[in-house]
Amino acid sequence: MTTRLTSEFASRCAAIALGHVTREYPNHILHGLDGPEDAKTPSELHPVFYGSYDWHSCVHGYWMLARLLRLYPEMPEAPAIHDLFSTMLVPDKVAGECAYFDRPMARGYERPYGWGWLLKLAAELHGHEDTAWAQALSPLTERIVQRFRDFLPLATYPVRVGTHFNTAFALRLAADYAETVGDDGLFDLLRATALRWYGSDTACPAWGEPSGDDFLSPALIEAECLRRLMPATDFARWFDGFLPDISAGQPRTLFAPTAVSDRSDGKIAHLDGLSLSRAWCWGSLAGTLPETDPRRPVMIEAAHGHLEAGIAHVAGDYMGEHWLASFAVLALTETEC
């Protein structure tokens, strides 16, 4: 099992995403209605991101395709990706997405998970070969940036669950956008919020992990969030106190890949994503440590074990297939270990 993205696996993941980002049904909509006129089909509500079972999965399906196109511009699926983006990422369709977010009922729509992924997509498109894609998306990008600016000062407490509501994951993705486009004000807000929420955390027991439908580790994504947002020296001190017993393989629950009993159950299938997101976090965090640090081999082994457990299941039942490949590509392209 490779721990690096190969052209063959990239092609496989691209084919998976191309098969679902414009697949309208089945569809799971979290949609508030002001009246009967708001009862519409997914593609009527969301002219771009109506596929992949739900809005956020469609967004990160587009992110994955953009990432793979950049890394493998000659891949067999490249022409289809070009056609998709040139057809869908256009001003009139993005205006429809903006109109949805402008509805009063949509104030908290996709907060914070979908917000983070939209900015991750915008960051990936920034500087891409076809500048029209990022330019077309920019009105929606600007709305989501403003959502973060409005919401974070009001959010007294973080959300520490292992699902879509986790706030550390959203900050982590948004940080990539802020740095990529040079939005220092947004980056400073993200950093200040992360420190306010998590900066005093120590001796994390991870006692509630994993929950039955987690696809994120609350402990590890918090650490990865602060790794991304804190200066390296400050993070090293914080990390030493947050997970002080890594070299002894503790907390043990963070080192064992999860068992998935039914991949046709969308919630239980989340646990394959937990393996992939843990692989990303462990690998990224290990990359901050010196080669001689006794924690490093322990963390790398954990990363590889989780990756192997999750990557075999990126295709199969649609409950996992509509999103898992994105997390596999995240793990394979954003760590050095």
Tab-separated table of C-alpha atoms in Angstrom:
chain	number	residue	atom	x	y	z
A	1	MET	CA	0.000	0.000	0.000
A	2	THR	CA	1.461	3.320	-1.112
A	3	THR	CA	1.582	6.325	1.194
A	4	ARG	CA	1.955	8.669	-1.785
A	5	LEU	CA	-0.566	9.590	-4.428
A	6	THR	CA	0.050	7.722	-7.669
A	7	SER	CA	-1.231	8.628	-11.110
A	8	GLU	CA	-3.277	5.421	-11.158
A	9	PHE	CA	-5.006	6.168	-7.863
A	10	ALA	CA	-5.505	9.807	-8.879
A	11	SER	CA	-7.239	8.650	-12.040
A	12	ARG	CA	-9.425	6.283	-10.060
A	13	CYS	CA	-10.462	9.027	-7.634
A	14	ALA	CA	-11.161	11.465	-10.467
A	15	ALA	CA	-13.400	8.933	-12.182
A	16	ILE	CA	-15.289	8.370	-8.934
A	17	ALA	CA	-15.909	12.103	-8.439
A	18	LEU	CA	-16.883	12.696	-12.065
A	19	GLY	CA	-19.505	10.014	-11.545
A	20	HIS	CA	-21.193	11.783	-8.656
A	21	VAL	CA	-20.692	15.574	-8.653
A	22	THR	CA	-23.521	15.900	-11.200
A	23	ARG	CA	-25.545	12.970	-9.883
A	24	GLU	CA	-28.600	14.649	-8.406
A	25	TYR	CA	-30.202	11.678	-6.654
A	26	PRO	CA	-30.210	10.284	-4.048
A	27	ASN	CA	-29.923	13.596	-2.262
A	28	HIS	CA	-29.939	14.738	1.338
A	29	ILE	CA	-30.992	18.372	1.738
A	30	LEU	CA	-30.791	20.400	4.946
A	31	HIS	CA	-33.059	23.112	3.633
A	32	GLY	CA	-35.138	25.693	5.489
A	33	LEU	CA	-38.356	26.774	3.811
A	34	ASP	CA	-39.895	30.235	4.215
A	35	GLY	CA	-42.919	29.134	2.190
A	36	PRO	CA	-44.160	26.600	-0.344
A	37	GLU	CA	-42.274	28.382	-3.114
A	38	ASP	CA	-39.036	27.177	-1.510
A	39	ALA	CA	-39.860	23.500	-2.139
A	40	LYS	CA	-37.522	22.863	-5.079
A	41	THR	CA	-35.280	20.161	-6.465
A	42	PRO	CA	-31.596	20.085	-5.511
A	43	SER	CA	-30.460	21.495	-8.873
A	44	GLU	CA	-33.001	24.303	-8.633
A	45	LEU	CA	-31.688	25.224	-5.199
A	46	HIS	CA	-28.011	24.768	-6.071
A	47	PRO	CA	-27.117	25.238	-9.738
A	48	VAL	CA	-23.490	24.142	-9.171
A	49	PHE	CA	-23.222	21.956	-6.086
A	50	TYR	CA	-26.340	19.821	-6.352
A	51	GLY	CA	-24.706	16.406	-6.721
A	52	SER	CA	-22.758	14.002	-4.524
A	53	TYR	CA	-25.695	13.358	-2.168
A	54	ASP	CA	-25.250	16.667	-0.306
A	55	TRP	CA	-23.888	20.180	-0.861
A	56	HIS	CA	-20.664	19.903	1.107
A	57	SER	CA	-19.673	16.569	-0.444
A	58	CYS	CA	-20.177	18.073	-3.881
A	59	VAL	CA	-17.961	21.017	-2.946
A	60	HIS	CA	-15.118	18.813	-1.796
A	61	GLY	CA	-15.600	16.598	-4.825
A	62	TYR	CA	-14.847	19.687	-6.925
A	63	TRP	CA	-11.865	20.447	-4.671
A	64	MET	CA	-10.471	16.972	-5.242
A	65	LEU	CA	-10.898	17.241	-9.005
A	66	ALA	CA	-9.133	20.625	-9.005
A	67	ARG	CA	-6.280	19.219	-6.924
A	68	LEU	CA	-5.876	16.149	-9.129
A	69	LEU	CA	-5.998	18.238	-12.308
A	70	ARG	CA	-3.198	20.431	-10.980
A	71	LEU	CA	-1.053	17.473	-9.965
A	72	TYR	CA	-1.767	15.324	-13.033
A	73	PRO	CA	-2.727	17.652	-15.904
A	74	GLU	CA	-2.252	14.860	-18.447
A	75	MET	CA	-4.443	12.334	-16.652
A	76	PRO	CA	-7.096	10.624	-18.823
A	77	GLU	CA	-9.875	12.373	-16.898
A	78	ALA	CA	-8.405	15.872	-17.404
A	79	PRO	CA	-10.588	16.808	-20.418
A	80	ALA	CA	-13.738	15.807	-18.530
A	81	ILE	CA	-12.666	17.881	-15.527
A	82	HIS	CA	-12.006	20.873	-17.778
A	83	ASP	CA	-15.425	20.485	-19.371
A	84	LEU	CA	-17.145	20.155	-16.005
A	85	PHE	CA	-15.510	23.230	-14.513
A	86	SER	CA	-16.009	25.335	-17.648
A	87	THR	CA	-19.688	24.374	-17.704
A	88	MET	CA	-20.466	24.654	-13.995
A	89	LEU	CA	-18.112	27.294	-12.596
A	90	VAL	CA	-19.640	30.149	-14.543
A	91	PRO	CA	-21.122	33.438	-13.274
A	92	ASP	CA	-24.802	32.702	-13.774
A	93	LYS	CA	-24.672	29.344	-11.992
A	94	VAL	CA	-22.584	30.723	-9.126
A	95	ALA	CA	-25.088	33.581	-8.841
A	96	GLY	CA	-27.714	30.953	-8.083
A	97	GLU	CA	-25.553	29.566	-5.289
A	98	CYS	CA	-25.098	33.106	-3.944
A	99	ALA	CA	-28.852	33.681	-4.023
A	100	TYR	CA	-29.339	30.638	-1.828
A	101	PHE	CA	-26.866	31.914	0.756
A	102	ASP	CA	-28.497	35.360	0.682
A	103	ARG	CA	-31.773	33.909	1.983
A	104	PRO	CA	-32.433	34.830	5.660
A	105	MET	CA	-33.079	31.147	6.404
A	106	ALA	CA	-29.578	30.294	5.150
A	107	ARG	CA	-27.621	32.240	7.748
A	108	GLY	CA	-26.218	29.050	9.277
A	109	TYR	CA	-26.414	26.873	6.182
A	110	GLU	CA	-23.449	24.478	5.991
A	111	ARG	CA	-21.793	26.071	9.012
A	112	PRO	CA	-18.973	25.388	9.515
A	113	TYR	CA	-18.033	22.289	7.484
A	114	GLY	CA	-19.303	23.405	4.097
A	115	TRP	CA	-17.874	26.880	4.653
A	116	GLY	CA	-14.426	25.430	5.243
A	117	TRP	CA	-14.574	23.232	2.167
A	118	LEU	CA	-15.779	26.073	-0.060
A	119	LEU	CA	-12.751	28.122	0.946
A	120	LYS	CA	-10.513	25.089	0.445
A	121	LEU	CA	-11.875	24.808	-3.093
A	122	ALA	CA	-11.314	28.531	-3.673
A	123	ALA	CA	-7.723	28.183	-2.456
A	124	GLU	CA	-7.114	25.290	-4.848
A	125	LEU	CA	-8.532	27.232	-7.793
A	126	HIS	CA	-6.437	30.292	-6.956
A	127	GLY	CA	-3.615	30.402	-9.470
A	128	HIS	CA	-5.010	27.432	-11.420
A	129	GLU	CA	-4.338	27.311	-15.141
A	130	ASP	CA	-7.811	28.626	-15.965
A	131	THR	CA	-8.306	31.773	-13.889
A	132	ALA	CA	-11.939	32.030	-14.990
A	133	TRP	CA	-12.931	29.270	-12.560
A	134	ALA	CA	-11.748	31.074	-9.427
A	135	GLN	CA	-13.070	34.361	-10.753
A	136	ALA	CA	-16.516	32.877	-11.347
A	137	LEU	CA	-16.566	31.350	-7.860
A	138	SER	CA	-15.379	34.560	-6.179
A	139	PRO	CA	-18.826	36.040	-5.319
A	140	LEU	CA	-19.659	32.888	-3.355
A	141	THR	CA	-16.158	32.788	-1.875
A	142	GLU	CA	-16.573	36.355	-0.639
A	143	ARG	CA	-19.879	35.491	0.984
A	144	ILE	CA	-18.344	32.566	2.846
A	145	VAL	CA	-15.383	34.674	4.002
A	146	GLN	CA	-17.865	37.169	5.392
A	147	ARG	CA	-19.747	34.329	7.094
A	148	PHE	CA	-16.556	33.475	8.996
A	149	ARG	CA	-15.931	37.114	9.850
A	150	ASP	CA	-19.453	37.520	11.210
A	151	PHE	CA	-19.717	34.202	13.033
A	152	LEU	CA	-16.386	33.673	14.751
A	153	PRO	CA	-16.589	36.687	17.099
A	154	LEU	CA	-20.033	35.442	18.201
A	155	ALA	CA	-18.939	31.846	18.796
A	156	THR	CA	-18.132	31.779	22.487
A	157	TYR	CA	-17.367	28.063	22.510
A	158	PRO	CA	-15.928	25.589	20.004
A	159	VAL	CA	-17.771	22.492	18.840
A	160	ARG	CA	-15.657	19.410	19.536
A	161	VAL	CA	-17.642	16.594	17.923
A	162	GLY	CA	-16.233	14.326	15.227
A	163	THR	CA	-18.724	15.290	12.539
A	164	HIS	CA	-19.643	18.247	10.315
A	165	PHE	CA	-20.094	20.659	13.208
A	166	ASN	CA	-16.476	20.452	14.353
A	167	THR	CA	-15.078	23.972	14.405
A	168	ALA	CA	-11.363	23.102	14.357
A	169	PHE	CA	-11.682	21.406	10.972
A	170	ALA	CA	-13.341	24.451	9.427
A	171	LEU	CA	-10.674	26.804	10.801
A	172	ARG	CA	-7.980	24.495	9.460
A	173	LEU	CA	-9.367	24.549	5.921
A	174	ALA	CA	-10.121	28.256	5.975
A	175	ALA	CA	-6.519	28.958	6.988
A	176	ASP	CA	-5.315	27.520	3.673
A	177	TYR	CA	-7.498	29.977	1.788
A	178	ALA	CA	-6.475	32.972	3.904
A	179	GLU	CA	-2.784	32.242	3.425
A	180	THR	CA	-3.083	31.389	-0.267
A	181	VAL	CA	-4.806	34.652	-1.201
A	182	GLY	CA	-2.920	36.781	1.352
A	183	ASP	CA	-5.924	37.694	3.487
A	184	ASP	CA	-3.984	38.523	6.653
A	185	GLY	CA	-7.047	39.832	8.433
A	186	LEU	CA	-8.913	36.566	8.002
A	187	PHE	CA	-5.846	34.538	8.992
A	188	ASP	CA	-5.416	36.607	12.153
A	189	LEU	CA	-9.087	36.097	13.032
A	190	LEU	CA	-8.772	32.347	12.530
A	191	ARG	CA	-5.626	32.218	14.666
A	192	ALA	CA	-7.099	34.343	17.459
A	193	THR	CA	-10.241	32.205	17.499
A	194	ALA	CA	-8.278	28.951	17.598
A	195	LEU	CA	-6.155	30.195	20.493
A	196	ARG	CA	-9.232	31.422	22.340
A	197	TRP	CA	-10.964	28.082	21.919
A	198	TYR	CA	-8.080	25.635	22.239
A	199	GLY	CA	-4.956	27.414	23.401
A	200	SER	CA	-5.197	26.367	27.056
A	201	ASP	CA	-6.050	22.697	26.398
A	202	THR	CA	-3.688	20.171	28.005
A	203	ALA	CA	-3.479	16.417	28.586
A	204	CYS	CA	-6.216	15.478	26.133
A	205	PRO	CA	-7.668	12.089	27.163
A	206	ALA	CA	-9.576	11.472	23.891
A	207	TRP	CA	-11.883	9.399	26.036
A	208	GLY	CA	-14.941	9.881	23.817
A	209	GLU	CA	-13.265	8.684	20.638
A	210	PRO	CA	-14.439	7.270	18.441
A	211	SER	CA	-18.145	7.962	18.499
A	212	GLY	CA	-20.340	5.843	16.282
A	213	ASP	CA	-20.526	8.242	13.338
A	214	ASP	CA	-17.260	10.186	13.585
A	215	PHE	CA	-15.242	11.004	10.498
A	216	LEU	CA	-12.953	13.401	12.373
A	217	SER	CA	-10.918	12.890	15.526
A	218	PRO	CA	-11.760	15.835	17.808
A	219	ALA	CA	-8.341	15.521	19.440
A	220	LEU	CA	-6.232	15.190	16.309
A	221	ILE	CA	-8.049	17.786	14.229
A	222	GLU	CA	-7.672	20.270	17.092
A	223	ALA	CA	-3.934	19.630	17.073
A	224	GLU	CA	-3.777	19.912	13.273
A	225	CYS	CA	-5.735	23.163	13.423
A	226	LEU	CA	-3.268	24.702	15.845
A	227	ARG	CA	-0.308	23.333	13.910
A	228	ARG	CA	-1.612	25.233	10.900
A	229	LEU	CA	-2.351	28.467	12.724
A	230	MET	CA	0.323	28.795	15.432
A	231	PRO	CA	3.977	29.750	14.999
A	232	ALA	CA	6.056	26.565	14.952
A	233	THR	CA	7.834	27.131	18.282
A	234	ASP	CA	4.604	27.988	20.082
A	235	PHE	CA	2.878	24.963	18.587
A	236	ALA	CA	5.671	22.628	19.669
A	237	ARG	CA	5.196	23.668	23.281
A	238	TRP	CA	1.425	23.404	23.055
A	239	PHE	CA	1.555	19.975	21.398
A	240	ASP	CA	3.925	18.625	24.044
A	241	GLY	CA	1.313	19.413	26.677
A	242	PHE	CA	-1.765	18.478	24.670
A	243	LEU	CA	-0.776	14.878	23.859
A	244	PRO	CA	2.098	14.201	26.272
A	245	ASP	CA	2.146	10.389	26.012
A	246	ILE	CA	2.371	9.766	22.272
A	247	SER	CA	5.674	7.894	22.518
A	248	ALA	CA	3.902	5.360	24.762
A	249	GLY	CA	1.033	5.010	22.291
A	250	GLN	CA	-1.424	6.891	24.463
A	251	PRO	CA	-4.284	7.714	24.354
A	252	ARG	CA	-4.605	4.243	22.889
A	253	THR	CA	-7.899	4.972	21.149
A	254	LEU	CA	-6.174	7.392	18.761
A	255	PHE	CA	-3.855	4.702	17.427
A	256	ALA	CA	-6.336	1.964	16.494
A	257	PRO	CA	-8.199	2.147	13.150
A	258	THR	CA	-11.933	1.777	13.547
A	259	ALA	CA	-14.139	-1.177	12.668
A	260	VAL	CA	-16.897	-0.476	10.123
A	261	SER	CA	-19.785	-2.886	10.425
A	262	ASP	CA	-22.083	-1.690	7.612
A	263	ARG	CA	-20.863	0.493	4.754
A	264	SER	CA	-24.391	0.874	3.379
A	265	ASP	CA	-25.293	2.868	6.503
A	266	GLY	CA	-24.239	6.460	5.855
A	267	LYS	CA	-23.482	7.232	9.479
A	268	ILE	CA	-21.519	4.057	10.175
A	269	ALA	CA	-19.640	4.572	6.894
A	270	HIS	CA	-18.301	7.817	8.392
A	271	LEU	CA	-15.813	5.657	10.272
A	272	ASP	CA	-13.880	4.929	7.081
A	273	GLY	CA	-13.459	8.687	6.803
A	274	LEU	CA	-12.204	8.780	10.365
A	275	SER	CA	-9.365	6.464	9.414
A	276	LEU	CA	-8.462	8.717	6.476
A	277	SER	CA	-8.673	11.978	8.400
A	278	ARG	CA	-6.623	10.519	11.248
A	279	ALA	CA	-4.011	9.455	8.703
A	280	TRP	CA	-3.863	13.038	7.442
A	281	CYS	CA	-3.550	14.465	10.953
A	282	TRP	CA	-0.983	11.964	12.218
A	283	GLY	CA	1.160	12.387	9.126
A	284	SER	CA	0.961	16.160	9.160
A	285	LEU	CA	1.729	16.389	12.873
A	286	ALA	CA	4.640	13.937	12.583
A	287	GLY	CA	6.115	16.213	9.938
A	288	THR	CA	6.666	18.914	12.571
A	289	LEU	CA	9.002	16.698	14.637
A	290	PRO	CA	12.749	16.133	14.246
A	291	GLU	CA	13.852	12.803	12.794
A	292	THR	CA	15.264	11.833	16.204
A	293	ASP	CA	12.065	12.524	18.145
A	294	PRO	CA	10.814	9.199	19.597
A	295	ARG	CA	7.232	10.236	18.868
A	296	ARG	CA	7.816	10.517	15.141
A	297	PRO	CA	7.965	6.797	14.196
A	298	VAL	CA	4.968	6.079	16.424
A	299	MET	CA	2.944	8.770	14.678
A	300	ILE	CA	4.050	7.731	11.201
A	301	GLU	CA	3.099	4.134	11.906
A	302	ALA	CA	-0.316	5.322	13.099
A	303	ALA	CA	-0.730	7.414	9.953
A	304	HIS	CA	0.127	4.502	7.672
A	305	GLY	CA	-2.105	2.075	9.570
A	306	HIS	CA	-5.096	4.377	9.375
A	307	LEU	CA	-4.483	5.142	5.705
A	308	GLU	CA	-4.353	1.460	4.843
A	309	ALA	CA	-7.576	0.851	6.775
A	310	GLY	CA	-9.503	3.608	5.009
A	311	ILE	CA	-8.158	3.786	1.490
A	312	ALA	CA	-9.470	0.382	0.467
A	313	HIS	CA	-13.056	1.623	0.793
A	314	VAL	CA	-13.176	4.803	-1.272
A	315	ALA	CA	-15.484	3.035	-3.723
A	316	GLY	CA	-18.295	0.592	-3.198
A	317	ASP	CA	-21.499	1.681	-1.549
A	318	TYR	CA	-22.627	5.197	-2.489
A	319	MET	CA	-22.924	6.185	1.169
A	320	GLY	CA	-19.136	6.288	1.290
A	321	GLU	CA	-18.294	6.633	-2.376
A	322	HIS	CA	-19.794	10.130	-2.663
A	323	TRP	CA	-17.125	11.603	-0.361
A	324	LEU	CA	-14.376	9.270	0.871
A	325	ALA	CA	-12.004	9.748	-2.063
A	326	SER	CA	-11.678	13.427	-1.130
A	327	PHE	CA	-10.391	12.495	2.295
A	328	ALA	CA	-8.007	9.960	0.783
A	329	VAL	CA	-6.545	12.625	-1.505
A	330	LEU	CA	-6.303	15.017	1.428
A	331	ALA	CA	-4.296	12.444	3.365
A	332	LEU	CA	-2.093	11.560	0.398
A	333	THR	CA	-1.260	15.094	-0.707
A	334	GLU	CA	-1.015	17.135	2.468
A	335	THR	CA	1.461	15.203	4.584
A	336	GLU	CA	5.166	14.531	4.252
A	337	CYS	CA	5.221	11.228	6.141
